[in-house]
Coordinates of C-alpha atoms and ligand atoms in Angstrom, one line a residue:
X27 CA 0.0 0.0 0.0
X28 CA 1.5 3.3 -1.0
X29 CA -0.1 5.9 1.3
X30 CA 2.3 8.5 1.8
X31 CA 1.2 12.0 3.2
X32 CA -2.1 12.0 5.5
X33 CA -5.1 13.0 3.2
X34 CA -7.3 15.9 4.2
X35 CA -10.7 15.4 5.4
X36 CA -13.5 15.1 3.1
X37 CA -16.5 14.4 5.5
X38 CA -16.3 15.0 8.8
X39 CA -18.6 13.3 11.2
X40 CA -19.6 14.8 14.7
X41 CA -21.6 13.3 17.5
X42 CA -24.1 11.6 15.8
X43 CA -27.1 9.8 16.9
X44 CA -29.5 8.1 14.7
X45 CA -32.9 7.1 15.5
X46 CA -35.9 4.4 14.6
X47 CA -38.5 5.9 16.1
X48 CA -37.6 5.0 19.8
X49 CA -34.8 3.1 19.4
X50 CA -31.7 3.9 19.2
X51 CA -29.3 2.6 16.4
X52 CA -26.6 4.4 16.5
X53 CA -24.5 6.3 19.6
X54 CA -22.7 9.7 19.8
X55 CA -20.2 8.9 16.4
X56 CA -17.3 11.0 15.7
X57 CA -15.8 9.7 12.6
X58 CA -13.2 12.2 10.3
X59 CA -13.1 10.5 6.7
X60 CA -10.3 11.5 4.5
X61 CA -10.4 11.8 0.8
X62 CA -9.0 9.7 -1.9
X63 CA -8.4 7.2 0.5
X64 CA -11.2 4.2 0.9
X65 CA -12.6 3.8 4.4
X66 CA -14.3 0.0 5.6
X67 CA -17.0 0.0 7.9
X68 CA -17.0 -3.7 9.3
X69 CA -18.5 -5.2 12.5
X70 CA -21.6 -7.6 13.0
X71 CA -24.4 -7.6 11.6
X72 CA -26.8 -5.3 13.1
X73 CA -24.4 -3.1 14.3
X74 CA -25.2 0.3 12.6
X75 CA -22.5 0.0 9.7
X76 CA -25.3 1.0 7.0
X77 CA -27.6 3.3 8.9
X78 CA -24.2 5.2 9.6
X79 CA -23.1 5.4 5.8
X80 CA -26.7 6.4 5.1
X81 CA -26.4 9.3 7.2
X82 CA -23.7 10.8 4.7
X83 CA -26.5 11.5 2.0
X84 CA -29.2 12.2 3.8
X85 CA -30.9 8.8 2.4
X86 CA -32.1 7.9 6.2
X87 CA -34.5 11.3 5.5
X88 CA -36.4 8.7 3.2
X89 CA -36.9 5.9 5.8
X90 CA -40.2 6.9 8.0
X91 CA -39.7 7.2 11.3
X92 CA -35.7 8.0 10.9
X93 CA -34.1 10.5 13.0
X94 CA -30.3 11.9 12.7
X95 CA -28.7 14.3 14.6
X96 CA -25.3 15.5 14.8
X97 CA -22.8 17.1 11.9
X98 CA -22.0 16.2 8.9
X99 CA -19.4 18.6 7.7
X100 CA -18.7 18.3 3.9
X101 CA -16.8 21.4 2.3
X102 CA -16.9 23.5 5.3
X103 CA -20.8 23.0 5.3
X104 CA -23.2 20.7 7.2
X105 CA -25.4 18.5 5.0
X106 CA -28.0 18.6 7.4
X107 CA -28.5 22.5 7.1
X108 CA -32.2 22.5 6.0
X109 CA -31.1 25.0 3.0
X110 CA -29.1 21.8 1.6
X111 CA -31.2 19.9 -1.5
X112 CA -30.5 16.2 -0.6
X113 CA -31.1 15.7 -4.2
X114 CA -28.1 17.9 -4.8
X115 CA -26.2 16.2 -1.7
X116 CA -27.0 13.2 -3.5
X117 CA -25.3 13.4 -6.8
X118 CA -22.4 14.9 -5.2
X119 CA -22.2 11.6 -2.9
X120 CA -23.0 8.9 -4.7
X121 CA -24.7 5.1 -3.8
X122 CA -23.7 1.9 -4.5
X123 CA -25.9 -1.0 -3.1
X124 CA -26.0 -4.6 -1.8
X125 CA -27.5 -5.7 -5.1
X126 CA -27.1 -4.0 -8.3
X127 CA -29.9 -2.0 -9.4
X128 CA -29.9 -0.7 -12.9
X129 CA -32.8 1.0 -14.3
X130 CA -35.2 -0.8 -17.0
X131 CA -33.1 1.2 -19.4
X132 CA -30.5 0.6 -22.0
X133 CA -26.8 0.6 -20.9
X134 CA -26.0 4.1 -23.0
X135 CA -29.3 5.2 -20.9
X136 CA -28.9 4.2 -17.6
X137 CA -25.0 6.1 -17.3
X138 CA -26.4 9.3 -19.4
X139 CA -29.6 9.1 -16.8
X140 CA -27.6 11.5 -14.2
X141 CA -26.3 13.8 -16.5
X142 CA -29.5 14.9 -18.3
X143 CA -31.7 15.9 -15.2
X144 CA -28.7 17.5 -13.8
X145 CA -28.3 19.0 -17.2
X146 CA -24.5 18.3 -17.7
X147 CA -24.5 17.7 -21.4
X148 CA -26.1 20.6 -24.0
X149 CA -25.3 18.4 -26.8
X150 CA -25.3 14.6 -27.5
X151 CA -21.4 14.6 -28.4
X152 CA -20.9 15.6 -25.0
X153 CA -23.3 13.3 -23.3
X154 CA -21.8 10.7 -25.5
X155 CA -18.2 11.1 -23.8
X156 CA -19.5 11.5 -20.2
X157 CA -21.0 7.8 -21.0
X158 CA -17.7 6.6 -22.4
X159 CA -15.8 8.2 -20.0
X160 CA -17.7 7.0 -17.0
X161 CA -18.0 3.6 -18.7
X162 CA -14.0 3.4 -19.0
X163 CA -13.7 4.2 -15.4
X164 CA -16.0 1.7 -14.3
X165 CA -14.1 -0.3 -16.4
X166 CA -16.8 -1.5 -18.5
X167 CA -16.3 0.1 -22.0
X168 CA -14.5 -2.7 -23.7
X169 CA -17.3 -5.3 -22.6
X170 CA -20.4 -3.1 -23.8
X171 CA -19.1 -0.5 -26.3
X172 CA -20.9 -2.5 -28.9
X173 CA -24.3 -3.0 -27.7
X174 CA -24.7 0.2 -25.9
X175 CA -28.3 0.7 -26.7
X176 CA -29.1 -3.0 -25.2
X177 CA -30.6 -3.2 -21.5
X178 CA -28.9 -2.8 -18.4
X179 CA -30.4 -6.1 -17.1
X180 CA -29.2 -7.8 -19.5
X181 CA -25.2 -7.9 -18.5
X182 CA -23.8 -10.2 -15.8
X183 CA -24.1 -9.1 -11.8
X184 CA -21.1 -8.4 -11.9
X185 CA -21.4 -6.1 -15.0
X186 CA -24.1 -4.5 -13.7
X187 CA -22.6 -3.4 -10.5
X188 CA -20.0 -1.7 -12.3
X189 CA -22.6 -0.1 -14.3
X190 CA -24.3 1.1 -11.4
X191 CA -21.1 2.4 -10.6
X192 CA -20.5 4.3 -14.1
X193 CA -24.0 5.3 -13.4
X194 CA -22.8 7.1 -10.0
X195 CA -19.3 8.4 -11.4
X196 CA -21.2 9.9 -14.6
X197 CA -22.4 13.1 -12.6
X198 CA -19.0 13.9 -11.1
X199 CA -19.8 12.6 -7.1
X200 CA -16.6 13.5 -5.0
X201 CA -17.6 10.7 -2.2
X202 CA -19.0 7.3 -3.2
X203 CA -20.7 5.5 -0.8
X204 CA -21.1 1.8 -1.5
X205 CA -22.8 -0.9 0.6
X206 CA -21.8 -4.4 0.3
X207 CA -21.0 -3.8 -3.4
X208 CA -19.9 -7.6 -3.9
X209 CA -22.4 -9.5 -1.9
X210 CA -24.5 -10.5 -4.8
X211 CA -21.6 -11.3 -6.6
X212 CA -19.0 -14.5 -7.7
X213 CA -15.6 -14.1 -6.3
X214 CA -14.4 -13.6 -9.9
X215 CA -16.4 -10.4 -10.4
X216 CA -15.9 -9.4 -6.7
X217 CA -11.9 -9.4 -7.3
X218 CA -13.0 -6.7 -10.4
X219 CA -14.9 -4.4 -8.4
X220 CA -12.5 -4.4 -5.7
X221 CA -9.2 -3.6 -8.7
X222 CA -12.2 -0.7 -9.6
X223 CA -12.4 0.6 -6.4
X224 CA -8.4 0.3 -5.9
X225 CA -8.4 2.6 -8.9
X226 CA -11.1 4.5 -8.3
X227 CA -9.7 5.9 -4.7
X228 CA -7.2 8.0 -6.8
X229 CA -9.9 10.9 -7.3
X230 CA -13.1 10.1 -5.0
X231 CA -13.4 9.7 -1.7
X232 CA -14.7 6.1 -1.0
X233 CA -16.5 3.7 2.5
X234 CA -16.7 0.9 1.7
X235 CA -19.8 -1.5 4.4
X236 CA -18.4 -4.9 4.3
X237 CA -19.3 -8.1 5.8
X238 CA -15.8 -9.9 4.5
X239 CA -12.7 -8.9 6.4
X240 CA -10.7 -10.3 4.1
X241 CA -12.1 -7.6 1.6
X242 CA -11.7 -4.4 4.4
X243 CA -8.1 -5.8 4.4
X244 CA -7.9 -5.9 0.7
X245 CA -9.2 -2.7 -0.4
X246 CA -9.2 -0.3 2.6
X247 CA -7.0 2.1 4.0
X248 CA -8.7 3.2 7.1
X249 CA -10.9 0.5 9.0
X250 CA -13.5 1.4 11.2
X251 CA -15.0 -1.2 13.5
X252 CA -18.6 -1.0 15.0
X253 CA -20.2 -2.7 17.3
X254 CA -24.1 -2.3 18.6
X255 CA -24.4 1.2 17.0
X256 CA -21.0 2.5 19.0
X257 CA -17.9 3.0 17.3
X258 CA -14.9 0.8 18.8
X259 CA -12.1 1.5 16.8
X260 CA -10.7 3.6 13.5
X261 CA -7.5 3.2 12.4
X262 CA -4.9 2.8 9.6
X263 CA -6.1 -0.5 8.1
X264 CA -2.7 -2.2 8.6
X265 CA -3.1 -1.7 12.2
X266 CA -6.4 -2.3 13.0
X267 CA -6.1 -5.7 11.4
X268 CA -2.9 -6.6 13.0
X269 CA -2.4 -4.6 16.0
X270 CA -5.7 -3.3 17.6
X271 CA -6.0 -0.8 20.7
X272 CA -9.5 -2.5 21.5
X273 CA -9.6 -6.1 22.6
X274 CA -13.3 -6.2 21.1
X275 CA -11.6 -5.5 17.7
X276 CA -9.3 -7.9 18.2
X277 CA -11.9 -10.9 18.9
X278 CA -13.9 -9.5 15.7
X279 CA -10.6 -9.9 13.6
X280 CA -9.8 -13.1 15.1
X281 CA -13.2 -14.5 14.7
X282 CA -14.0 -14.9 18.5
X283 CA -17.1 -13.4 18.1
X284 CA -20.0 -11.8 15.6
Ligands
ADP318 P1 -25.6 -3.3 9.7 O1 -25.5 -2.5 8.5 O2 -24.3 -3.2 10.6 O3 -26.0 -4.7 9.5 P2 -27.9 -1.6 10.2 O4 -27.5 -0.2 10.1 O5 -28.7 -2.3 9.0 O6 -26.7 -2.6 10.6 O7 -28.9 -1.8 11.5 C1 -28.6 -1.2 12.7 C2 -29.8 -1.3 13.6 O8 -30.8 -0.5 13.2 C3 -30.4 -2.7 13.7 O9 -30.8 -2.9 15.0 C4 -31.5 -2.7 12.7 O10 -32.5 -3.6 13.1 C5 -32.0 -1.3 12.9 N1 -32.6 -0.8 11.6 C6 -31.9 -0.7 10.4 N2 -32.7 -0.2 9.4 C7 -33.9 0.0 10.0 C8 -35.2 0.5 9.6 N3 -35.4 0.9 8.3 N4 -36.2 0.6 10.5 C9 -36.0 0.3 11.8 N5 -34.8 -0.2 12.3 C10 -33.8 -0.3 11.4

């Protein structure tokens, strides 16, 4: 791993405490998370790992009975300011999910979606690059260059999370957010998302929700650890996994427990 100088912070997370309804899932979380680097959430299930990520674009607002407090500082601003559109907040931090979900749409369509309703492209030359350009990224060109205008569904899981992911990189996001991006997937196309998001840590700002340790270990480089909705542990990846302050992180790691 060839992290050299610390990165700066990208999203800054302070004291927060998310609600369902009366319960409590998550406890007073403090979390700085740096840019172009990719940050793991692991821990057991249940824990909080994905109502925690949700909180950094607002997508708990569209769960009923939801409740977040606390600051989210992105850009010297806190996402939770009512004057923020979360629709805005959203295509600046994007969303991966557990299973892929491209839209009934051709491929060409579902990575030009996000551009036109955010109205990045005044011509279809220029909407035709973001969609090669985003598909390159993903590194998906070469597979669907030539059937372009066939539909989404129609590619491999695998294929269609890294459309999903050209679909989030086409409107220029500076974070991506991405929950258990591989657990629907073979470990062949698992291995190519992860080489994506190796790559793709270069310019965004990436966390990473995990259930595979093995896969925090492999693509991380900060390592958060989370146990019933309290935050254990963050540290250099390296460390956490071999030399842990917390002897709860160290049973997780060692398999003692969750
Ligand atoms: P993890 O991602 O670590 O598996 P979650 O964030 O999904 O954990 O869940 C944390 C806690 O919040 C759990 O107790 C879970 O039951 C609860 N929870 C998650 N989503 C909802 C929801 N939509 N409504 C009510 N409770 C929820």
């Amino acid at each position: 791993m060839s992290e050299t100088l610390p990165s700066p912070i990208k999203v800054d997370c302070r004291g927060i405490d998310v609600f369902y309804d009366d319960k409590q899932a998550i406890f007073d979380i403090s979390m700085p998370i740096e840019d172009r680097a990719v940050t793991a959430f692991i821990g057991p299930s249940g824990c909080g790992k994905s109502t925690f990520l949700r909180c950094m674009n607002r997508m708990n607002d569209t769960i009923e009975g939801a409740k977040v407090t606390g600051e989210i500082i992105m850009d010297g601003a806190d996402i939770n300011d009512p004057h923020v559109d979360p629709v805005l907040l959203r295509s600046q931090v994007g969303m991966v999910f557990q299973k892929p979900n491209p839209f009934p749409k051709s491929i060409y369509d579902n990575v030009a979606y996000g551009a036109r309703i955010h109205g990045l492209a005044n011509r279809k030359n220029e909407l035709d690059e973001i969609v090669e350009t985003s598909l390159r990224r993903a590194s998906l060109w070469e597979e669907v260059k030539d059937r372009l205008h066939t539909p989404g569904t129609g590619l491999s899981g695998g294929q269609q999370q890294r459309l999903c992911i050209a679909r989030a990189i086409s409107i220029q996001p500076e974070v991506i957010l991405m929950d258990e991006p591989c657990s629907a997937l073979d470990p062949i196309a698992t291995a190519r998302i992860e080489e994506l998001i190796d790559e793709l840590r270069e310019n965004y700002c990436i966390v990473i929700v995990t259930h595979s340790m093995q896969q925090a270990a492999r693509v991380s480089q900060k390592t958060a650890f989370f146990h019933l909705g309290k935050l254990i542990e963050m540290g250099e990846t390296e460390m956490i996994f071999t030399n842990p302050d917390n002897q709860m992180t160290q049973d997780y790691i060692t398999g003692r427990f969750g």
